[in-house]
């Protein structure tokens, strides 16, 4: 079942449409990034899903439940939507320890939950630990310091992590004193004691006619019984420990936020968001306060987190690299309008329009204006840079006339209130040595080439000749700007290039992933290759 469905969502501020008729399905367990330039409507969209902003019109469903419907007057408040949010300014409570920061929200939860036989759960857990004497000894030896003294805090943390225990169970195990002089004591009497205790508990429940399944849940006719209640302190502890393990902050539980680095604080904030196990995690630029290195590290941790928690993540960013590397699907928005919603590499190689082509990719894609027509053999005969003749060979057979008609057809939008930002149109940039020189008018097509698709060749057969305008070696790759008359193209080549500034070079476009757009509508016509 899809997790989040937005249907015809519009958010208006007066006559300004911050989000304009957005339709989006965010699949269960996916990682979706909302990407776009500043002010495009990303945060507004996220806040509407969260319930922190009310859409003007439309419907939002989360996990099959309608949480907002303007027609039916449904608007479920944020705290009832089972979503967790993490914002850019994630203020931790400075006067609370890390543990309390994470557990605080859990103490306030009061909702319908399964009921557990906690006493039976604890005894069974202790029996499991006692049965696993090899791991128990390893944990103990790991917690010994140089003088062979046991460090209790470390030992408790290690027990918790190794056996997935609460701190209360870990402390009880320590009180049993299962270790002495680098060894385990004979555990048989302890095992017998706990087996006996387990029998007593089981009898108690049997006499009371209580059904319990293998997960220690109370059931009736094999269905877990649910009641409205708060979490017990053991359950809270288990949840805090679990999320702390995921974001690797188990050792900082007793510290205050001021005693942590920025990255550690960020991880506490993530743990705090994760602790109530939300169905959906909504994050608004959560890494923007971190330095570049930490950002990279946290990005990879977020990816792991997504895998480990199986949650659905919706993540706002204006950093296209972050959006590309984290997401299963990128939702690219401009001026409140959805531009493309597809996997990152599809968005990169097959952008729907000039805006998407330009927004994704660093260095930016090269745009070349072209005039010409589709000839009978199915190739475009084009003139670029005002004089250079090339053939653009589409990867697919085209009915251009039909396609252009379809692409240029505009449905008359029926706005409830006259839209102030409706005439905004993306303007692509043609890179030139001198921006003052006028471009040709009446352009029909725009050809786009990614920097990595420009290659250099010695001979001048089927190549274009230009000069090196600038050269920027960065070790792993070199960025080169090529000059053709007044025009500039950017290329990126792996390794080092043996050229000098102003030297003549021959280059060509070595791929069938070149793009040709209709200038009028800005939409992608097709992919193909160029023959010079
Ligand atoms: P950024 O990356 O800069 O945070 P964004 O894509 O998240 O931008 P939003 O915060 O969603 O943008 O805002 C979308 C548009 O709605 C912006 O143009 C903004 O000025 C406008 N807007 C947001 N809140 C209000 C408001 N309360 N009243 C009027 N206009 C608003």
Coordinates of C-alpha atoms and ligand atoms in Angstrom, one line a residue:
X1 CA 0.0 0.0 0.0
X2 CA 1.4 3.4 -0.8
X3 CA 2.3 5.3 2.3
X4 CA 1.5 9.0 1.4
X5 CA -0.8 10.2 -1.3
X6 CA -1.3 13.9 -2.1
X7 CA -4.2 14.6 -4.4
X8 CA -4.6 18.0 -6.0
X9 CA -2.9 19.8 -3.2
X10 CA -2.8 23.6 -3.5
X11 CA -1.6 26.1 -0.9
X12 CA -2.4 29.7 -1.6
X13 CA -1.3 32.8 0.3
X14 CA -3.7 35.4 -1.1
X15 CA -3.2 35.2 -4.8
X16 CA 0.3 33.6 -4.5
X17 CA 0.3 29.9 -5.2
X18 CA 3.1 28.4 -3.0
X19 CA 2.0 24.8 -4.0
X20 CA -0.1 24.4 -7.2
X21 CA -2.2 21.3 -7.7
X22 CA 0.4 18.8 -6.5
X23 CA -0.3 15.1 -7.1
X24 CA 2.3 12.8 -5.5
X25 CA 2.4 9.2 -4.3
X26 CA 5.2 8.4 -1.9
X27 CA 5.6 4.7 -1.8
X28 CA 5.9 2.8 1.5
X29 CA 9.5 2.5 2.7
X30 CA 10.8 4.9 0.1
X31 CA 13.2 7.8 0.5
X32 CA 11.9 10.8 -1.4
X33 CA 13.7 14.1 -1.6
X34 CA 11.7 17.3 -2.2
X35 CA 14.1 19.4 -4.2
X36 CA 14.0 22.8 -5.8
X37 CA 15.2 26.4 -5.6
X38 CA 14.6 28.6 -2.7
X39 CA 10.9 29.5 -2.3
X40 CA 9.6 26.8 -4.7
X41 CA 7.3 25.2 -2.1
X42 CA 9.3 22.3 -0.6
X43 CA 8.9 23.2 3.1
X44 CA 5.2 24.1 2.6
X45 CA 4.6 20.7 1.1
X46 CA 6.4 18.9 3.9
X47 CA 4.5 21.0 6.5
X48 CA 1.2 20.1 4.9
X49 CA 2.0 16.4 5.1
X50 CA 3.0 16.9 8.8
X51 CA -0.2 18.8 9.6
X52 CA 1.6 22.0 10.5
X53 CA 0.2 23.8 7.5
X54 CA -3.4 23.6 6.2
X55 CA -3.7 23.2 2.4
X56 CA -6.1 25.5 0.7
X57 CA -7.6 22.6 -1.3
X58 CA -6.9 18.9 -1.9
X59 CA -6.5 15.6 0.0
X60 CA -3.7 13.9 1.9
X61 CA -3.7 10.2 2.9
X62 CA -1.1 8.6 5.1
X63 CA -1.0 4.8 5.3
X64 CA -4.6 4.5 4.0
X65 CA -6.0 7.1 6.4
X66 CA -7.3 10.4 5.1
X67 CA -5.6 13.0 7.3
X68 CA -6.7 16.0 5.3
X69 CA -9.6 16.5 2.9
X70 CA -10.7 20.1 2.1
X71 CA -14.1 18.9 0.7
X72 CA -15.0 16.6 3.5
X73 CA -13.6 19.0 6.2
X74 CA -11.1 16.4 7.5
X75 CA -8.0 17.8 9.2
X76 CA -6.3 15.4 11.6
X77 CA -3.9 17.4 13.9
X78 CA -0.1 16.9 13.6
X79 CA 0.3 14.9 16.8
X80 CA -2.2 12.3 15.6
X81 CA -0.6 11.7 12.2
X82 CA 2.1 9.3 13.4
X83 CA 4.8 11.3 11.6
X84 CA 8.1 12.3 13.1
X85 CA 9.8 15.6 12.0
X86 CA 13.3 16.8 12.2
X87 CA 13.9 20.4 11.2
X88 CA 17.0 22.4 10.5
X89 CA 16.9 24.0 13.9
X90 CA 16.4 20.9 15.9
X91 CA 17.0 22.5 19.4
X92 CA 17.7 19.8 22.0
X93 CA 16.7 20.6 25.6
X94 CA 19.9 22.0 27.1
X95 CA 19.0 21.1 30.7
X96 CA 18.3 17.5 29.9
X97 CA 20.8 14.6 29.3
X98 CA 20.9 12.9 26.0
X99 CA 18.8 10.0 27.5
X100 CA 16.1 12.4 28.8
X101 CA 16.1 14.3 25.5
X102 CA 15.2 11.1 23.7
X103 CA 12.9 9.6 26.2
X104 CA 10.9 12.8 27.0
X105 CA 8.5 12.5 24.2
X106 CA 7.9 8.8 24.8
X107 CA 6.7 9.5 28.4
X108 CA 3.8 11.6 27.0
X109 CA 2.5 9.0 24.5
X110 CA -0.8 7.6 25.6
X111 CA -2.5 5.5 22.9
X112 CA -3.9 2.1 22.0
X113 CA -1.0 -0.4 22.4
X114 CA -0.5 -4.1 22.7
X115 CA 0.0 -5.5 26.3
X116 CA 2.9 -7.6 27.3
X117 CA 3.7 -10.0 30.1
X118 CA 6.7 -7.9 31.1
X119 CA 7.7 -10.2 34.0
X120 CA 7.8 -13.2 31.7
X121 CA 9.7 -11.2 29.1
X122 CA 12.4 -10.2 31.6
X123 CA 12.9 -13.7 33.1
X124 CA 13.1 -15.2 29.5
X125 CA 15.6 -12.5 28.5
X126 CA 17.8 -13.3 31.5
X127 CA 17.7 -17.0 30.7
X128 CA 18.7 -16.2 27.2
X129 CA 21.7 -14.2 28.3
X130 CA 22.7 -16.9 30.8
X131 CA 22.5 -19.6 28.1
X132 CA 24.8 -17.6 25.9
X133 CA 27.9 -17.9 28.2
X134 CA 30.4 -17.3 25.4
X135 CA 29.1 -13.8 24.5
X136 CA 28.6 -13.0 28.2
X137 CA 32.3 -13.7 28.9
X138 CA 33.4 -11.6 25.8
X139 CA 31.3 -8.7 27.0
X140 CA 32.8 -9.0 30.5
X141 CA 36.4 -9.2 29.2
X142 CA 35.8 -6.2 26.9
X143 CA 34.7 -4.1 29.9
X144 CA 37.9 -4.8 32.0
X145 CA 40.4 -1.9 32.2
X146 CA 44.2 -2.1 32.2
X147 CA 44.3 -3.1 35.9
X148 CA 41.7 -5.8 35.2
X149 CA 39.1 -3.9 37.1
X150 CA 35.6 -4.0 35.7
X151 CA 34.2 -0.7 34.5
X152 CA 30.5 -1.0 35.4
X153 CA 29.1 1.7 33.1
X154 CA 30.9 0.2 30.1
X155 CA 29.8 -3.3 31.1
X156 CA 26.2 -2.2 31.4
X157 CA 26.3 -0.5 28.0
X158 CA 27.9 -3.5 26.4
X159 CA 25.3 -5.9 27.9
X160 CA 22.5 -3.6 26.7
X161 CA 24.0 -3.5 23.2
X162 CA 24.9 -7.1 22.9
X163 CA 21.7 -8.6 24.2
X164 CA 19.2 -5.9 23.4
X165 CA 18.4 -5.4 27.1
X166 CA 16.8 -2.6 29.1
X167 CA 19.1 -0.9 31.6
X168 CA 17.0 -2.5 34.4
X169 CA 17.6 -6.0 33.1
X170 CA 21.3 -5.3 32.6
X171 CA 21.6 -4.1 36.2
X172 CA 19.8 -7.2 37.5
X173 CA 22.2 -9.4 35.6
X174 CA 25.2 -7.6 37.1
X175 CA 23.7 -8.1 40.6
X176 CA 23.8 -11.9 39.9
X177 CA 27.6 -11.6 39.8
X178 CA 28.1 -14.1 37.0
X179 CA 31.8 -13.2 36.7
X180 CA 34.8 -13.7 38.9
X181 CA 38.5 -13.4 38.1
X182 CA 38.3 -13.2 34.3
X183 CA 35.9 -16.1 34.2
X184 CA 32.2 -16.9 34.4
X185 CA 31.1 -18.6 37.6
X186 CA 29.1 -21.8 37.4
X187 CA 25.8 -20.5 36.0
X188 CA 23.8 -23.6 36.7
X189 CA 22.2 -22.5 40.0
X190 CA 21.3 -19.1 38.4
X191 CA 19.7 -20.8 35.4
X192 CA 17.7 -23.1 37.7
X193 CA 16.5 -20.2 39.8
X194 CA 15.2 -18.3 36.8
X195 CA 13.6 -21.4 35.3
X196 CA 11.8 -21.9 38.5
X197 CA 10.7 -18.3 38.4
X198 CA 9.5 -18.6 34.8
X199 CA 7.4 -21.6 35.8
X200 CA 5.7 -19.7 38.6
X201 CA 4.9 -16.8 36.3
X202 CA 3.5 -19.1 33.6
X203 CA 1.3 -20.8 36.2
X204 CA 0.1 -17.5 37.4
X205 CA -1.1 -16.5 33.9
X206 CA -2.5 -20.0 33.2
X207 CA -4.6 -19.8 36.4
X208 CA -5.9 -16.4 35.4
X209 CA -6.8 -17.8 32.0
X210 CA -4.4 -15.4 30.2
X211 CA -3.3 -16.3 26.7
X212 CA 0.3 -15.2 25.8
X213 CA 2.0 -15.6 22.4
X214 CA 5.7 -16.2 21.6
X215 CA 6.3 -12.4 21.6
X216 CA 5.0 -12.2 25.2
X217 CA 1.9 -10.4 23.9
X218 CA -1.4 -11.0 25.7
X219 CA -3.8 -12.4 23.1
X220 CA -7.4 -13.4 22.7
X221 CA -8.1 -16.1 20.1
X222 CA -4.5 -15.5 18.9
X223 CA -5.1 -11.7 18.3
X224 CA -3.1 -9.3 20.4
X225 CA -5.2 -7.4 22.9
X226 CA -4.8 -3.7 22.7
X227 CA -5.7 -1.1 25.4
X228 CA -5.1 2.6 25.8
X229 CA -2.1 3.0 28.0
X230 CA 1.3 4.7 28.5
X231 CA 4.7 3.1 27.8
X232 CA 6.3 1.4 30.8
X233 CA 9.8 2.6 31.9
X234 CA 11.2 -0.6 30.6
X235 CA 9.6 -0.1 27.2
X236 CA 10.8 3.5 27.1
X237 CA 14.3 2.3 27.9
X238 CA 14.3 -0.3 25.3
X239 CA 13.2 2.2 22.6
X240 CA 15.8 4.8 23.7
X241 CA 18.6 2.1 23.6
X242 CA 17.5 0.8 20.2
X243 CA 17.5 4.2 18.5
X244 CA 20.7 5.2 20.2
X245 CA 22.4 2.1 18.8
X246 CA 21.2 3.0 15.3
X247 CA 22.7 6.5 15.4
X248 CA 25.7 5.4 17.5
X249 CA 25.3 7.6 20.6
X250 CA 24.9 4.8 23.2
X251 CA 28.0 6.1 25.1
X252 CA 26.8 9.7 25.5
X253 CA 23.5 8.9 27.3
X254 CA 24.5 10.9 30.5
X255 CA 26.0 13.9 28.7
X256 CA 24.2 17.2 28.2
X257 CA 23.9 18.7 24.7
X258 CA 26.6 21.3 25.4
X259 CA 29.0 18.4 25.9
X260 CA 28.5 17.1 22.4
X261 CA 29.8 18.0 19.0
X262 CA 27.5 19.4 16.3
X263 CA 27.3 16.0 14.6
X264 CA 26.6 14.2 17.9
X265 CA 23.8 16.6 18.7
X266 CA 22.4 16.0 15.3
X267 CA 22.4 12.3 15.9
X268 CA 20.6 12.8 19.2
X269 CA 18.0 14.9 17.4
X270 CA 17.5 12.1 14.9
X271 CA 17.3 9.5 17.7
X272 CA 14.6 11.7 19.4
X273 CA 12.6 11.8 16.2
X274 CA 13.0 8.0 15.6
X275 CA 12.2 6.9 19.2
X276 CA 8.4 6.9 18.9
X277 CA 8.8 4.8 15.8
X278 CA 6.9 7.1 13.4
X279 CA 5.4 5.6 10.2
X280 CA 6.9 8.5 8.3
X281 CA 9.9 10.6 8.9
X282 CA 9.8 14.2 7.6
X283 CA 13.1 16.0 7.5
X284 CA 13.6 19.6 6.5
X285 CA 17.3 20.3 5.6
X286 CA 18.4 18.5 8.8
X287 CA 22.1 18.6 7.8
X288 CA 22.4 22.2 6.8
X289 CA 24.0 23.3 10.0
X290 CA 26.9 20.9 9.7
X291 CA 30.3 21.3 8.0
X292 CA 30.9 19.7 4.7
X293 CA 32.8 16.6 6.0
X294 CA 30.2 15.9 8.7
X295 CA 27.4 16.3 6.2
X296 CA 28.9 13.7 4.0
X297 CA 29.2 11.3 7.0
X298 CA 25.7 12.0 8.2
X299 CA 24.3 11.5 4.7
X300 CA 25.7 8.0 4.6
X301 CA 24.3 7.4 8.1
X302 CA 20.9 8.6 7.0
X303 CA 21.0 6.1 4.1
X304 CA 21.8 3.3 6.6
X305 CA 19.1 4.6 8.9
X306 CA 16.5 4.3 6.2
X307 CA 17.5 0.7 5.5
X308 CA 17.7 -0.2 9.2
X309 CA 14.4 1.4 10.3
X310 CA 12.3 0.5 7.1
X311 CA 10.6 3.9 7.5
X312 CA 9.3 6.2 4.8
X313 CA 11.4 9.3 4.6
X314 CA 10.5 12.6 3.0
X315 CA 13.4 14.9 3.0
X316 CA 13.6 18.6 1.9
X317 CA 16.8 19.9 0.5
X318 CA 18.0 22.5 -1.9
X319 CA 21.3 20.6 -2.3
X320 CA 20.9 18.6 -5.5
X321 CA 23.8 16.3 -4.6
X322 CA 22.2 15.4 -1.3
X323 CA 18.9 14.8 -3.1
X324 CA 20.6 12.7 -5.8
X325 CA 22.6 10.5 -3.4
X326 CA 19.9 9.8 -0.8
X327 CA 16.7 9.4 -2.6
X328 CA 14.9 6.5 -4.4
X329 CA 12.9 9.2 -6.0
X330 CA 13.4 12.9 -6.4
X331 CA 10.4 15.2 -6.5
X332 CA 11.7 18.4 -8.2
X333 CA 9.5 21.4 -7.7
X334 CA 9.7 24.9 -9.3
X335 CA 7.4 27.8 -8.6
X336 CA 5.0 25.5 -6.7
X337 CA 4.7 23.1 -9.7
X338 CA 5.9 19.6 -9.8
X339 CA 8.5 19.3 -12.6
X340 CA 9.6 15.7 -12.4
X341 CA 9.2 12.8 -9.9
X342 CA 11.5 9.9 -10.8
X343 CA 14.6 8.1 -9.6
X344 CA 17.7 10.4 -9.4
X345 CA 19.5 8.9 -12.4
X346 CA 16.4 9.1 -14.6
X347 CA 16.0 12.8 -13.6
X348 CA 19.7 13.3 -14.4
X349 CA 19.8 11.5 -17.8
X350 CA 16.3 12.1 -19.0
X351 CA 15.1 15.5 -17.6
X352 CA 11.5 16.4 -18.5
X353 CA 12.3 20.0 -19.3
X354 CA 15.0 22.7 -19.5
X355 CA 14.5 23.6 -15.8
X356 CA 15.2 20.1 -14.6
X357 CA 18.2 19.7 -17.0
X358 CA 19.7 22.9 -15.6
X359 CA 18.9 22.3 -11.9
X360 CA 20.4 18.8 -11.7
X361 CA 24.1 18.3 -12.3
X362 CA 27.3 20.1 -11.2
X363 CA 28.9 21.6 -13.3
X364 CA 25.6 22.5 -15.0
X365 CA 24.5 21.0 -18.3
X366 CA 25.5 22.9 -21.5
X367 CA 22.7 24.4 -23.5
X368 CA 23.2 25.1 -27.2
X369 CA 20.6 26.8 -29.2
X370 CA 19.8 25.3 -32.6
X371 CA 17.7 25.9 -35.7
X372 CA 16.7 23.5 -38.4
X373 CA 14.2 20.8 -39.1
X374 CA 13.6 17.1 -39.0
X375 CA 14.6 15.6 -42.4
X376 CA 13.0 12.6 -44.1
X377 CA 15.6 10.2 -42.8
X378 CA 14.4 11.0 -39.3
X379 CA 17.4 13.0 -38.2
X380 CA 17.5 16.7 -37.3
X381 CA 19.5 18.9 -39.6
X382 CA 20.6 21.6 -37.3
X383 CA 22.8 24.7 -37.2
X384 CA 24.4 25.5 -33.9
X385 CA 26.6 28.4 -32.7
X386 CA 25.0 30.3 -35.6
X387 CA 27.0 28.5 -38.3
X388 CA 28.2 24.9 -37.4
X389 CA 26.1 22.3 -39.2
X390 CA 25.3 19.1 -37.3
X391 CA 23.0 16.2 -37.4
X392 CA 21.1 15.2 -34.3
X393 CA 20.1 11.5 -34.6
X394 CA 17.2 10.6 -32.2
X395 CA 17.4 7.3 -30.4
X396 CA 13.7 6.7 -31.3
X397 CA 11.6 7.3 -34.4
X398 CA 9.7 10.6 -34.1
X399 CA 6.6 12.2 -35.3
X400 CA 7.8 15.7 -34.6
X401 CA 4.8 17.6 -35.6
X402 CA 2.5 15.5 -33.5
X403 CA 4.9 15.6 -30.6
X404 CA 5.4 19.4 -30.6
X405 CA 1.6 19.9 -30.9
X406 CA 1.1 17.7 -27.8
X407 CA 3.9 19.4 -25.9
X408 CA 2.8 22.9 -26.7
X409 CA -0.8 22.2 -25.8
X410 CA -1.8 24.1 -22.7
X411 CA -4.8 23.2 -20.7
X412 CA -6.5 26.4 -19.5
X413 CA -5.9 26.3 -15.8
X414 CA -9.0 27.2 -13.8
X415 CA -7.7 29.1 -10.8
X416 CA -10.0 29.8 -7.9
X417 CA -8.3 33.1 -7.5
X418 CA -6.3 34.7 -10.3
X419 CA -2.7 33.4 -9.8
X420 CA -0.1 36.1 -9.4
X421 CA 2.9 33.8 -10.1
X422 CA 1.4 32.1 -13.2
X423 CA 3.5 33.8 -15.9
X424 CA 6.8 32.8 -14.4
X425 CA 8.9 31.0 -17.0
X426 CA 12.3 29.4 -16.5
X427 CA 15.0 31.1 -18.6
X428 CA 18.0 28.9 -19.5
X429 CA 21.4 30.3 -19.7
X430 CA 23.6 30.2 -22.7
X431 CA 27.2 30.5 -21.5
X432 CA 29.1 33.2 -23.4
X433 CA 32.4 35.0 -23.1
X434 CA 30.5 38.3 -23.3
X435 CA 26.9 38.2 -22.2
X436 CA 26.3 41.6 -23.9
X437 CA 26.5 40.0 -27.4
X438 CA 23.0 39.3 -28.6
X439 CA 21.7 35.8 -29.2
X440 CA 19.9 34.7 -32.3
X441 CA 16.2 35.1 -32.2
X442 CA 13.5 32.7 -33.5
X443 CA 15.3 29.7 -32.0
X444 CA 13.3 26.4 -32.3
X445 CA 15.4 23.8 -30.4
X446 CA 17.8 23.7 -27.5
X447 CA 20.4 20.9 -27.5
X448 CA 21.8 19.9 -24.1
X449 CA 25.1 18.2 -23.3
X450 CA 26.3 17.0 -19.9
X451 CA 30.0 18.1 -19.2
X452 CA 31.2 14.5 -19.0
X453 CA 30.0 13.8 -22.6
X454 CA 32.4 16.2 -24.2
X455 CA 35.6 14.3 -25.3
X456 CA 38.8 15.4 -26.8
X457 CA 40.4 14.0 -29.9
X458 CA 43.7 14.6 -31.8
X459 CA 42.5 14.5 -35.4
X460 CA 40.0 17.1 -36.6
X461 CA 37.7 14.7 -38.5
X462 CA 34.0 15.0 -37.3
X463 CA 35.0 17.2 -34.5
X464 CA 34.5 20.8 -33.5
X465 CA 37.5 23.0 -33.0
X466 CA 37.7 25.5 -30.2
X467 CA 40.2 26.9 -27.8
X468 CA 40.8 26.3 -24.1
X469 CA 39.2 29.2 -22.2
X470 CA 40.1 27.9 -18.7
X471 CA 41.4 24.8 -17.1
X472 CA 40.7 23.7 -13.5
X473 CA 42.5 20.5 -12.4
X474 CA 41.2 19.2 -9.1
X475 CA 43.3 16.0 -8.8
X476 CA 40.6 13.4 -9.6
X477 CA 39.1 15.3 -12.5
X478 CA 39.6 18.4 -14.6
X479 CA 37.0 20.9 -15.4
X480 CA 37.6 22.7 -18.7
X481 CA 35.8 25.6 -20.4
X482 CA 36.0 25.5 -24.2
X483 CA 35.5 28.6 -26.3
X484 CA 33.8 28.5 -29.7
X485 CA 33.5 32.1 -31.0
X486 CA 31.7 33.9 -28.2
X487 CA 30.2 30.6 -26.8
X488 CA 31.5 28.6 -23.9
X489 CA 31.0 24.9 -23.1
X490 CA 32.0 23.2 -19.9
X491 CA 33.6 19.7 -20.0
X492 CA 34.7 17.4 -17.2
X493 CA 37.4 14.9 -17.8
X494 CA 38.7 12.2 -15.4
X495 CA 42.4 12.8 -14.5
X496 CA 44.6 15.6 -15.9
X497 CA 44.4 17.2 -19.4
X498 CA 47.6 18.1 -21.2
X499 CA 46.4 21.5 -22.5
X500 CA 47.3 25.1 -22.0
X501 CA 45.0 28.1 -21.8
X502 CA 44.1 29.4 -25.3
X503 CA 45.5 26.2 -27.0
X504 CA 43.4 24.9 -29.9
X505 CA 41.5 21.7 -29.2
X506 CA 39.2 19.4 -31.1
X507 CA 36.3 18.0 -29.3
X508 CA 33.1 16.0 -29.9
X509 CA 30.0 14.8 -28.1
X510 CA 30.6 11.2 -27.5
X511 CA 27.3 9.7 -26.4
X512 CA 23.7 8.9 -27.4
X513 CA 22.5 10.6 -24.2
X514 CA 22.4 14.1 -25.7
X515 CA 19.1 15.9 -25.3
X516 CA 17.0 18.0 -27.6
X517 CA 14.3 20.3 -26.2
X518 CA 11.5 22.3 -27.8
X519 CA 12.4 25.9 -27.1
X520 CA 8.8 27.1 -27.0
X521 CA 7.5 24.6 -24.4
X522 CA 10.9 23.9 -22.8
X523 CA 10.0 20.2 -22.9
X524 CA 12.3 17.3 -23.8
X525 CA 11.7 16.0 -27.3
X526 CA 14.1 13.0 -27.2
X527 CA 17.6 11.7 -26.5
X528 CA 20.1 11.0 -29.2
X529 CA 23.6 11.5 -30.6
X530 CA 25.3 14.1 -32.7
X531 CA 27.1 13.7 -36.0
X532 CA 29.3 16.6 -37.0
Ligands
LIG1 P1 13.6 27.4 1.0 O1 14.5 26.4 0.3 O2 14.1 28.9 0.8 O3 13.2 27.1 2.4 P2 11.0 26.4 0.1 O4 11.0 25.8 -1.2 O5 11.0 25.5 1.3 O6 12.2 27.5 0.2 P3 8.5 27.5 1.1 O7 9.0 27.8 2.5 O8 7.7 26.2 0.9 O9 9.7 27.4 0.1 O10 7.7 28.7 0.5 C1 7.1 28.7 -0.7 C2 6.6 30.1 -1.1 O11 5.5 30.4 -0.2 C3 7.7 31.1 -0.9 O12 7.6 32.0 -2.0 C4 7.2 31.9 0.3 O13 7.6 33.2 0.3 C5 5.7 31.7 0.3 N1 5.2 31.7 1.7 C6 5.5 30.8 2.7 N2 4.8 31.0 3.8 C7 4.1 32.1 3.6 C8 3.2 32.9 4.4 N3 2.9 32.6 5.6 N4 2.6 34.0 3.8 C9 2.9 34.3 2.5 N5 3.7 33.6 1.7 C10 4.3 32.6 2.2

